[in-house]
PDB file of C-alpha atoms in Angstrom:
ATOM      1  CA  MET H   1     -18.207 -36.665  25.357  1.00 50.00           C
ATOM      2  CA  SER H   2     -20.134 -33.165  26.661  1.00 53.00           C
ATOM      3  CA  GLN H   3     -21.736 -31.358  24.621  1.00 50.00           C
ATOM      4  CA  ALA H   4     -19.367 -28.437  25.318  1.00 51.00           C
ATOM      5  CA  GLU H   5     -16.661 -30.882  24.415  1.00 56.00           C
ATOM      6  CA  SER H   6     -18.660 -31.909  21.319  1.00 56.00           C
ATOM      7  CA  ASP H   7     -18.859 -28.352  19.999  1.00 54.00           C
ATOM      8  CA  ARG H   8     -14.964 -27.535  20.894  1.00 56.00           C
ATOM      9  CA  ARG H   9     -14.511 -30.379  18.383  1.00 67.00           C
ATOM     10  CA  LYS H  10     -16.051 -28.733  15.758  1.00 84.00           C
ATOM     11  CA  GLY H  11     -13.545 -26.248  15.108  1.00 97.00           C
ATOM     12  CA  LYS H  12     -11.184 -26.670  12.359  1.00 97.00           C
ATOM     13  CA  LEU H  13      -8.728 -24.537  10.325  1.00 98.00           C
ATOM     14  CA  THR H  14      -7.993 -24.035   6.601  1.00 98.00           C
ATOM     15  CA  CYS H  15      -4.857 -22.264   5.558  1.00 97.00           C
ATOM     16  CA  VAL H  16      -5.860 -20.489   1.823  1.00 95.00           C
ATOM     17  CA  SER H  17      -3.533 -19.114  -0.176  1.00 92.00           C
ATOM     18  CA  THR H  18      -4.903 -15.402  -2.082  1.00 93.00           C
ATOM     19  CA  GLY H  19      -1.868 -15.446  -4.340  1.00 92.00           C
ATOM     20  CA  MET H  20       0.157 -12.708  -5.778  1.00 93.00           C
ATOM     21  CA  LEU H  21      -2.124 -10.674  -7.825  1.00 91.00           C
ATOM     22  CA  LEU H  22      -5.031  -9.382  -5.790  1.00 89.00           C
ATOM     23  CA  GLY H  23      -8.165 -11.092  -6.517  1.00 90.00           C
ATOM     24  CA  ALA H  24      -6.991 -12.803  -9.605  1.00 93.00           C
ATOM     25  CA  HIS H  25      -5.168 -15.704  -8.178  1.00 94.00           C
ATOM     26  CA  LEU H  26      -7.551 -16.832  -5.564  1.00 94.00           C
ATOM     27  CA  THR H  27      -9.257 -20.375  -6.176  1.00 95.00           C
ATOM     28  CA  PRO H  28     -12.538 -21.358  -6.132  1.00 95.00           C
ATOM     29  CA  ALA H  29     -11.760 -23.637  -3.297  1.00 96.00           C
ATOM     30  CA  SER H  30      -9.822 -20.678  -1.257  1.00 96.00           C
ATOM     31  CA  ARG H  31     -12.707 -18.442  -1.773  1.00 96.00           C
ATOM     32  CA  SER H  32     -15.081 -20.859  -0.919  1.00 97.00           C
ATOM     33  CA  ALA H  33     -13.088 -21.409   2.595  1.00 97.00           C
ATOM     34  CA  ILE H  34     -12.818 -17.677   3.384  1.00 97.00           C
ATOM     35  CA  VAL H  35     -16.784 -17.067   2.543  1.00 97.00           C
ATOM     36  CA  ASN H  36     -18.074 -19.734   4.696  1.00 97.00           C
ATOM     37  CA  ALA H  37     -15.843 -19.439   7.549  1.00 98.00           C
ATOM     38  CA  ASP H  38     -16.710 -18.238  10.930  1.00 98.00           C
ATOM     39  CA  ILE H  39     -13.621 -16.053  11.138  1.00 98.00           C
ATOM     40  CA  VAL H  40     -11.017 -15.143   8.892  1.00 97.00           C
ATOM     41  CA  TYR H  41      -7.457 -14.217   9.931  1.00 96.00           C
ATOM     42  CA  SER H  42      -4.665 -12.607   7.781  1.00 92.00           C
ATOM     43  CA  ALA H  43      -1.249 -11.194   7.664  1.00 79.00           C
ATOM     44  CA  ALA H  44      -1.850  -9.635   4.000  1.00 71.00           C
ATOM     45  CA  ALA H  45       0.727  -7.720   2.358  1.00 67.00           C
ATOM     46  CA  SER H  46      -1.368  -4.610   2.132  1.00 80.00           C
ATOM     47  CA  ALA H  47      -4.013  -2.424   3.392  1.00 84.00           C
ATOM     48  CA  ILE H  48      -5.950  -3.023   0.314  1.00 89.00           C
ATOM     49  CA  SER H  49      -5.533  -6.631   0.159  1.00 89.00           C
ATOM     50  CA  GLU H  50      -7.368  -6.981   3.855  1.00 91.00           C
ATOM     51  CA  GLN H  51      -9.760  -4.704   3.146  1.00 92.00           C
ATOM     52  CA  TRP H  52     -10.710  -6.653   0.072  1.00 94.00           C
ATOM     53  CA  LEU H  53     -10.603 -10.093   2.296  1.00 95.00           C
ATOM     54  CA  GLN H  54     -12.972  -8.268   4.605  1.00 94.00           C
ATOM     55  CA  THR H  55     -15.570  -7.764   1.608  1.00 96.00           C
ATOM     56  CA  LEU H  56     -15.496 -11.460   1.047  1.00 96.00           C
ATOM     57  CA  ASN H  57     -15.925 -12.067   5.155  1.00 97.00           C
ATOM     58  CA  PRO H  58     -16.927  -9.295   7.016  1.00 97.00           C
ATOM     59  CA  ASN H  59     -15.831 -11.225  10.266  1.00 97.00           C
ATOM     60  CA  PHE H  60     -12.077 -10.283   9.385  1.00 96.00           C
ATOM     61  CA  HIS H  61      -9.130  -9.947  11.894  1.00 95.00           C
ATOM     62  CA  SER H  62      -5.805  -8.785  10.822  1.00 93.00           C
ATOM     63  CA  LEU H  63      -2.798 -10.558  12.453  1.00 91.00           C
ATOM     64  CA  GLN H  64      -0.425  -7.436  11.083  1.00 86.00           C
ATOM     65  CA  PRO H  65      -0.227  -6.185  14.668  1.00 83.00           C
ATOM     66  CA  HIS H  66       1.882  -9.238  15.541  1.00 85.00           C
ATOM     67  CA  TYR H  67       4.754  -7.606  13.398  1.00 79.00           C
ATOM     68  CA  ALA H  68       7.047  -5.049  14.963  1.00 74.00           C
ATOM     69  CA  GLU H  69      10.523  -3.865  13.899  1.00 72.00           C
ATOM     70  CA  GLY H  70      12.948  -5.138  16.191  1.00 73.00           C
ATOM     71  CA  THR H  71      10.417  -8.104  17.465  1.00 76.00           C
ATOM     72  CA  ASP H  72      12.083 -11.771  16.221  1.00 81.00           C
ATOM     73  CA  ARG H  73       9.929 -12.617  13.500  1.00 80.00           C
ATOM     74  CA  ARG H  74       9.495 -16.309  14.949  1.00 86.00           C
ATOM     75  CA  ILE H  75       7.969 -14.507  18.076  1.00 88.00           C
ATOM     76  CA  SER H  76       5.288 -12.855  15.971  1.00 88.00           C
ATOM     77  CA  TYR H  77       4.373 -16.222  13.888  1.00 88.00           C
ATOM     78  CA  ARG H  78       4.004 -18.195  17.530  1.00 93.00           C
ATOM     79  CA  ALA H  79       1.633 -15.199  18.416  1.00 93.00           C
ATOM     80  CA  MET H  80      -0.145 -15.505  14.840  1.00 93.00           C
ATOM     81  CA  VAL H  81      -0.270 -19.551  15.502  1.00 95.00           C
ATOM     82  CA  ASP H  82      -1.691 -19.121  19.318  1.00 96.00           C
ATOM     83  CA  THR H  83      -4.341 -16.668  17.769  1.00 96.00           C
ATOM     84  CA  MET H  84      -5.769 -18.912  15.248  1.00 96.00           C
ATOM     85  CA  LEU H  85      -5.621 -22.034  17.556  1.00 97.00           C
ATOM     86  CA  SER H  86      -7.703 -20.141  20.357  1.00 97.00           C
ATOM     87  CA  SER H  87     -10.370 -19.626  17.836  1.00 97.00           C
ATOM     88  CA  VAL H  88      -9.966 -23.286  16.578  1.00 98.00           C
ATOM     89  CA  ARG H  89     -10.238 -24.423  19.988  1.00 97.00           C
ATOM     90  CA  SER H  90     -13.434 -22.595  20.687  1.00 96.00           C
ATOM     91  CA  GLY H  91     -15.174 -24.457  18.191  1.00 97.00           C
ATOM     92  CA  LEU H  92     -14.974 -22.088  15.228  1.00 98.00           C
ATOM     93  CA  SER H  93     -14.504 -23.021  11.217  1.00 98.00           C
ATOM     94  CA  VAL H  94     -11.407 -20.835  11.303  1.00 98.00           C
ATOM     95  CA  CYS H  95      -9.724 -19.476   7.795  1.00 97.00           C
ATOM     96  CA  ALA H  96      -6.192 -18.143   7.901  1.00 96.00           C
ATOM     97  CA  ALA H  97      -5.576 -16.367   4.344  1.00 95.00           C
ATOM     98  CA  PHE H  98      -2.224 -16.046   3.407  1.00 93.00           C
ATOM     99  CA  TYR H  99      -0.383 -13.693   0.681  1.00 90.00           C
ATOM    100  CA  GLY H 100       0.780 -16.135  -2.217  1.00 91.00           C
ATOM    101  CA  HIS H 101       0.969 -19.740  -1.272  1.00 93.00           C
ATOM    102  CA  ALA H 102       0.338 -20.238   2.328  1.00 91.00           C
ATOM    103  CA  GLY H 103       3.286 -22.895   2.597  1.00 91.00           C
ATOM    104  CA  VAL H 104       5.731 -20.922   0.706  1.00 91.00           C
ATOM    105  CA  PHE H 105       7.887 -18.557   3.341  1.00 86.00           C
ATOM    106  CA  ALA H 106       4.718 -18.631   5.325  1.00 85.00           C
ATOM    107  CA  TRP H 107       5.811 -20.670   8.543  1.00 89.00           C
ATOM    108  CA  ALA H 108       2.995 -19.404  10.711  1.00 92.00           C
ATOM    109  CA  GLY H 109       0.756 -21.872   8.117  1.00 93.00           C
ATOM    110  CA  HIS H 110       2.568 -25.068   8.492  1.00 95.00           C
ATOM    111  CA  ALA H 111       2.723 -24.263  12.117  1.00 96.00           C
ATOM    112  CA  ALA H 112      -1.057 -24.067  12.610  1.00 96.00           C
ATOM    113  CA  VAL H 113      -1.898 -26.866  10.400  1.00 97.00           C
ATOM    114  CA  ARG H 114       0.780 -29.232  12.326  1.00 97.00           C
ATOM    115  CA  GLN H 115      -0.572 -27.676  15.979  1.00 97.00           C
ATOM    116  CA  ALA H 116      -4.234 -28.424  14.975  1.00 97.00           C
ATOM    117  CA  ARG H 117      -3.646 -31.782  13.941  1.00 97.00           C
ATOM    118  CA  SER H 118      -1.815 -32.784  16.817  1.00 97.00           C
ATOM    119  CA  GLU H 119      -4.563 -31.337  19.009  1.00 97.00           C
ATOM    120  CA  GLY H 120      -7.257 -33.441  16.991  1.00 96.00           C
ATOM    121  CA  PHE H 121      -8.615 -30.702  15.020  1.00 97.00           C
ATOM    122  CA  SER H 122      -9.278 -31.011  11.130  1.00 97.00           C
ATOM    123  CA  ALA H 123      -6.869 -28.708   9.413  1.00 97.00           C
ATOM    124  CA  TYR H 124      -5.574 -28.394   5.854  1.00 95.00           C
ATOM    125  CA  MET H 125      -4.026 -26.169   3.372  1.00 96.00           C
ATOM    126  CA  GLU H 126      -4.986 -24.766   0.013  1.00 95.00           C
ATOM    127  CA  PRO H 127      -2.122 -24.349  -2.570  1.00 94.00           C
ATOM    128  CA  GLY H 128      -1.966 -21.367  -4.714  1.00 93.00           C
ATOM    129  CA  VAL H 129       0.062 -19.197  -6.961  1.00 95.00           C
ATOM    130  CA  SER H 130       3.350 -17.919  -5.452  1.00 94.00           C
ATOM    131  CA  ALA H 131       5.945 -15.980  -6.360  1.00 94.00           C
ATOM    132  CA  ALA H 132       7.867 -18.429  -7.760  1.00 95.00           C
ATOM    133  CA  ASP H 133       5.319 -19.484 -10.519  1.00 96.00           C
ATOM    134  CA  CYS H 134       4.926 -15.635 -11.096  1.00 96.00           C
ATOM    135  CA  LEU H 135       8.565 -15.395 -11.786  1.00 96.00           C
ATOM    136  CA  PHE H 136       8.938 -18.483 -14.231  1.00 97.00           C
ATOM    137  CA  ALA H 137       5.997 -16.658 -16.053  1.00 97.00           C
ATOM    138  CA  ASP H 138       7.222 -13.301 -16.425  1.00 97.00           C
ATOM    139  CA  LEU H 139      10.683 -13.908 -16.499  1.00 97.00           C
ATOM    140  CA  GLY H 140      10.510 -16.647 -19.291  1.00 96.00           C
ATOM    141  CA  PHE H 141      12.370 -19.753 -18.022  1.00 93.00           C
ATOM    142  CA  ASP H 142      11.420 -23.591 -17.060  1.00 95.00           C
ATOM    143  CA  PRO H 143      13.277 -24.640 -13.982  1.00 95.00           C
ATOM    144  CA  GLY H 144      13.228 -27.978 -15.547  1.00 95.00           C
ATOM    145  CA  ALA H 145      15.453 -26.939 -18.452  1.00 95.00           C
ATOM    146  CA  VAL H 146      18.852 -26.470 -16.641  1.00 97.00           C
ATOM    147  CA  GLY H 147      17.446 -27.147 -13.084  1.00 97.00           C
ATOM    148  CA  CYS H 148      16.916 -24.839 -10.610  1.00 97.00           C
ATOM    149  CA  GLN H 149      18.167 -23.971  -6.960  1.00 97.00           C
ATOM    150  CA  HIS H 150      16.189 -22.269  -4.214  1.00 97.00           C
ATOM    151  CA  TYR H 151      17.203 -21.256  -0.925  1.00 97.00           C
ATOM    152  CA  GLU H 152      16.275 -18.211   1.521  1.00 96.00           C
ATOM    153  CA  CYS H 153      19.185 -15.663   1.271  1.00 97.00           C
ATOM    154  CA  THR H 154      20.237 -15.610   4.863  1.00 96.00           C
ATOM    155  CA  GLN H 155      20.372 -19.071   5.436  1.00 95.00           C
ATOM    156  CA  PHE H 156      22.152 -19.290   1.913  1.00 97.00           C
ATOM    157  CA  MET H 157      24.762 -16.823   3.261  1.00 97.00           C
ATOM    158  CA  PHE H 158      25.572 -18.446   6.779  1.00 97.00           C
ATOM    159  CA  ASN H 159      25.554 -22.119   5.964  1.00 97.00           C
ATOM    160  CA  GLN H 160      27.520 -23.985   3.697  1.00 95.00           C
ATOM    161  CA  ARG H 161      25.466 -24.740   0.355  1.00 94.00           C
ATOM    162  CA  LEU H 162      26.977 -26.278  -2.783  1.00 92.00           C
ATOM    163  CA  ILE H 163      26.141 -24.385  -5.662  1.00 95.00           C
ATOM    164  CA  ASP H 164      25.849 -25.922  -9.008  1.00 97.00           C
ATOM    165  CA  PRO H 165      26.686 -22.224 -11.630  1.00 98.00           C
ATOM    166  CA  SER H 166      25.123 -24.540 -14.245  1.00 98.00           C
ATOM    167  CA  ALA H 167      21.735 -24.277 -12.899  1.00 98.00           C
ATOM    168  CA  TYR H 168      19.507 -20.983 -11.477  1.00 98.00           C
ATOM    169  CA  LEU H 169      19.971 -19.881  -8.528  1.00 98.00           C
ATOM    170  CA  VAL H 170      16.571 -17.936  -6.674  1.00 98.00           C
ATOM    171  CA  LEU H 171      17.458 -16.515  -3.430  1.00 98.00           C
ATOM    172  CA  TRP H 172      14.352 -15.128  -1.630  1.00 97.00           C
ATOM    173  CA  GLN H 173      13.928 -11.935   0.938  1.00 95.00           C
ATOM    174  CA  VAL H 174      16.989 -10.834  -0.199  1.00 97.00           C
ATOM    175  CA  SER H 175      16.338  -7.065   1.256  1.00 96.00           C
ATOM    176  CA  ILE H 176      16.970  -8.939   4.808  1.00 94.00           C
ATOM    177  CA  ALA H 177      20.215 -10.573   3.657  1.00 95.00           C
ATOM    178  CA  GLY H 178      22.553 -11.140   6.285  1.00 93.00           C
ATOM    179  CA  ASP H 179      20.046 -10.620   9.385  1.00 92.00           C
ATOM    180  CA  ARG H 180      20.608 -12.540  12.378  1.00 89.00           C
ATOM    181  CA  SER H 181      18.365 -10.847  14.540  1.00 83.00           C
ATOM    182  CA  GLY H 182      14.867 -12.141  13.251  1.00 78.00           C
ATOM    183  CA  GLY H 183      13.818  -8.524  13.677  1.00 73.00           C
ATOM    184  CA  ARG H 184      14.762  -6.411  10.929  1.00 83.00           C
ATOM    185  CA  PHE H 185      12.538  -5.609   7.698  1.00 82.00           C
ATOM    186  CA  HIS H 186      15.337  -4.614   5.766  1.00 91.00           C
ATOM    187  CA  THR H 187      19.210  -4.547   6.163  1.00 94.00           C
ATOM    188  CA  PRO H 188      21.900  -2.188   5.155  1.00 94.00           C
ATOM    189  CA  SER H 189      23.992  -2.127   1.881  1.00 95.00           C
ATOM    190  CA  ASP H 190      27.030  -3.459   3.954  1.00 96.00           C
ATOM    191  CA  TYR H 191      25.222  -6.898   4.267  1.00 96.00           C
ATOM    192  CA  ARG H 192      24.434  -7.553   0.483  1.00 97.00           C
ATOM    193  CA  ALA H 193      27.904  -6.767   0.099  1.00 97.00           C
ATOM    194  CA  LEU H 194      28.643  -9.822   2.103  1.00 97.00           C
ATOM    195  CA  LEU H 195      26.182 -11.647   0.124  1.00 98.00           C
ATOM    196  CA  ILE H 196      28.235 -10.620  -2.904  1.00 98.00           C
ATOM    197  CA  ARG H 197      31.191 -11.875  -1.527  1.00 97.00           C
ATOM    198  CA  ARG H 198      29.956 -15.329  -1.341  1.00 97.00           C
ATOM    199  CA  LEU H 199      28.289 -15.433  -4.799  1.00 98.00           C
ATOM    200  CA  ALA H 200      31.558 -14.469  -5.815  1.00 98.00           C
ATOM    201  CA  GLU H 201      33.059 -17.755  -5.259  1.00 97.00           C
ATOM    202  CA  ASP H 202      30.655 -19.041  -7.908  1.00 97.00           C
ATOM    203  CA  TYR H 203      29.935 -16.244  -9.739  1.00 98.00           C
ATOM    204  CA  PRO H 204      31.983 -13.692 -11.977  1.00 98.00           C
ATOM    205  CA  LEU H 205      31.237  -9.987 -10.646  1.00 98.00           C
ATOM    206  CA  ASP H 206      29.839  -8.941 -14.313  1.00 98.00           C
ATOM    207  CA  HIS H 207      27.703 -12.009 -14.401  1.00 98.00           C
ATOM    208  CA  GLY H 208      24.092 -10.464 -15.016  1.00 98.00           C
ATOM    209  CA  VAL H 209      21.429 -11.163 -12.571  1.00 98.00           C
ATOM    210  CA  THR H 210      17.827  -9.772 -11.952  1.00 98.00           C
ATOM    211  CA  LEU H 211      15.846  -8.598  -9.245  1.00 98.00           C
ATOM    212  CA  TYR H 212      12.056  -9.226  -9.173  1.00 98.00           C
ATOM    213  CA  GLN H 213       8.717  -8.567  -7.831  1.00 97.00           C
ATOM    214  CA  ALA H 214       5.668  -9.918  -8.954  1.00 96.00           C
ATOM    215  CA  ALA H 215       2.513  -7.364  -9.408  1.00 94.00           C
ATOM    216  CA  ALA H 216       0.175  -7.439  -6.417  1.00 90.00           C
ATOM    217  CA  LEU H 217      -2.518  -5.310  -8.614  1.00 89.00           C
ATOM    218  CA  ALA H 218      -3.750  -5.165 -12.037  1.00 89.00           C
ATOM    219  CA  THR H 219      -2.611  -1.568 -12.647  1.00 91.00           C
ATOM    220  CA  GLU H 220       1.055  -2.583 -11.943  1.00 93.00           C
ATOM    221  CA  THR H 221       3.877  -4.307 -13.817  1.00 96.00           C
ATOM    222  CA  PRO H 222       6.327  -6.707 -12.351  1.00 97.00           C
ATOM    223  CA  ARG H 223       9.636  -5.583 -11.535  1.00 97.00           C
ATOM    224  CA  ILE H 224      12.621  -6.977 -13.610  1.00 98.00           C
ATOM    225  CA  GLU H 225      15.515  -5.280 -13.019  1.00 98.00           C
ATOM    226  CA  ASN H 226      18.666  -6.835 -14.582  1.00 98.00           C
ATOM    227  CA  ILE H 227      22.079  -5.656 -13.306  1.00 98.00           C
ATOM    228  CA  PRO H 228      25.746  -7.183 -12.875  1.00 98.00           C
ATOM    229  CA  LEU H 229      26.589  -9.069  -9.632  1.00 98.00           C
ATOM    230  CA  SER H 230      28.734  -6.069  -8.654  1.00 98.00           C
ATOM    231  CA  LYS H 231      26.092  -3.452  -8.333  1.00 98.00           C
ATOM    232  CA  LEU H 232      23.934  -5.456  -6.039  1.00 98.00           C
ATOM    233  CA  ALA H 233      24.872  -4.023  -2.802  1.00 97.00           C
ATOM    234  CA  GLU H 234      23.458  -0.315  -3.912  1.00 96.00           C
ATOM    235  CA  ALA H 235      20.140  -1.734  -5.721  1.00 97.00           C
ATOM    236  CA  GLU H 236      16.844  -0.812  -4.300  1.00 96.00           C
ATOM    237  CA  THR H 237      15.445  -3.887  -2.321  1.00 96.00           C
ATOM    238  CA  HIS H 238      11.945  -4.482  -0.830  1.00 93.00           C
ATOM    239  CA  PRO H 239      10.625  -7.070   1.386  1.00 90.00           C
ATOM    240  CA  THR H 240       9.061  -9.143  -1.630  1.00 92.00           C
ATOM    241  CA  THR H 241      12.232  -8.640  -3.718  1.00 96.00           C
ATOM    242  CA  THR H 242      13.777 -11.723  -5.079  1.00 97.00           C
ATOM    243  CA  LEU H 243      17.235 -12.390  -6.605  1.00 98.00           C
ATOM    244  CA  ILE H 244      17.397 -14.532  -9.531  1.00 98.00           C
ATOM    245  CA  ILE H 245      20.835 -15.738 -10.890  1.00 98.00           C
ATOM    246  CA  PRO H 246      21.089 -17.306 -14.097  1.00 98.00           C
ATOM    247  CA  PRO H 247      23.702 -20.256 -15.226  1.00 98.00           C
ATOM    248  CA  ALA H 248      27.220 -19.126 -15.595  1.00 98.00           C
ATOM    249  CA  LYS H 249      28.421 -21.933 -17.298  1.00 96.00           C
ATOM    250  CA  LYS H 250      26.904 -24.905 -19.259  1.00 96.00           C
ATOM    251  CA  MET H 251      26.092 -28.496 -17.694  1.00 96.00           C
ATOM    252  CA  THR H 252      29.093 -31.089 -17.462  1.00 95.00           C
ATOM    253  CA  ARG H 253      28.082 -34.343 -19.015  1.00 95.00           C
ATOM    254  CA  ASN H 254      28.471 -37.202 -17.129  1.00 96.00           C
ATOM    255  CA  SER H 255      30.213 -39.945 -18.850  1.00 96.00           C
ATOM    256  CA  ASP H 256      30.217 -42.748 -16.678  1.00 97.00           C
ATOM    257  CA  MET H 257      26.245 -42.699 -15.991  1.00 97.00           C
ATOM    258  CA  LEU H 258      25.902 -41.956 -19.932  1.00 96.00           C
ATOM    259  CA  ASP H 259      28.026 -45.007 -20.670  1.00 95.00           C
ATOM    260  CA  ALA H 260      26.204 -47.259 -18.176  1.00 96.00           C
ATOM    261  CA  ALA H 261      23.072 -46.239 -19.588  1.00 96.00           C
ATOM    262  CA  ALA H 262      24.659 -47.323 -23.139  1.00 95.00           C
ATOM    263  CA  GLU H 263      25.315 -50.701 -21.808  1.00 94.00           C
ATOM    264  CA  LEU H 264      21.790 -51.160 -20.554  1.00 95.00           C
ATOM    265  CA  GLU H 265      20.228 -50.130 -23.419  1.00 92.00           C
ATOM    266  CA  SER H 266      22.970 -52.534 -25.295  1.00 90.00           C
ATOM    267  CA  ALA H 267      21.898 -55.209 -23.267  1.00 88.00           C
ATOM    268  CA  ALA H 268      17.696 -54.869 -23.600  1.00 80.00           C
ATOM    269  CA  ILE H 269      18.616 -55.049 -27.584  1.00 73.00           C
TER     270      ILE H 269
END
């Protein structure tokens, strides 16, 4: 192997999670990866987040310019992956810092790790605090109590999904509900009216739902807005808004399984 090839193979990629609350949710492992990287890339949620990352590593580069209204997000994500992998191929230790959890609603992180590994480079992802972790704490419910279903909002609308109204339903990216172009940052209220129509198949229109946004700064408080389902179309939504729908009925016991379990217990005596 030539020296040039050997140097190139030193390239590696670490995708880290910065969490939701600026600075407070960053794990020691993720901080170390940022500080010690040759170059840091990020498409952070805000300018202040990017400024903070630059204090940890001055060789910081924003991926935000890849985003543009009207441009399919999939094109933007591929451009981000290409940018990160270009530095990995040149032999650099690359850190990609993602808002929230690097692997939750962050296609570019998974794609970059897969691509780097397929080319023989070291690549891994550090876990972190996601919006889901925050909402369980802020809203005070345990997803294990009655179950919890998670869907991306538009995917939920345009596919036949079987919903269990006795469990929680969490719909992500509700601000772009119904967007088929992949290039919008927000869809009009008419699209959320379509979402209401779909949800009305399983929930009464007066059923209470919650619009949630995790706090991003220590000076902020989370948004927890409770409204009836019928008012969802006119509610204010943002890119970080998540819709939580609590159970609308009690769980139905499975008598066949209960009887079968009782037989096993009797046989074991």
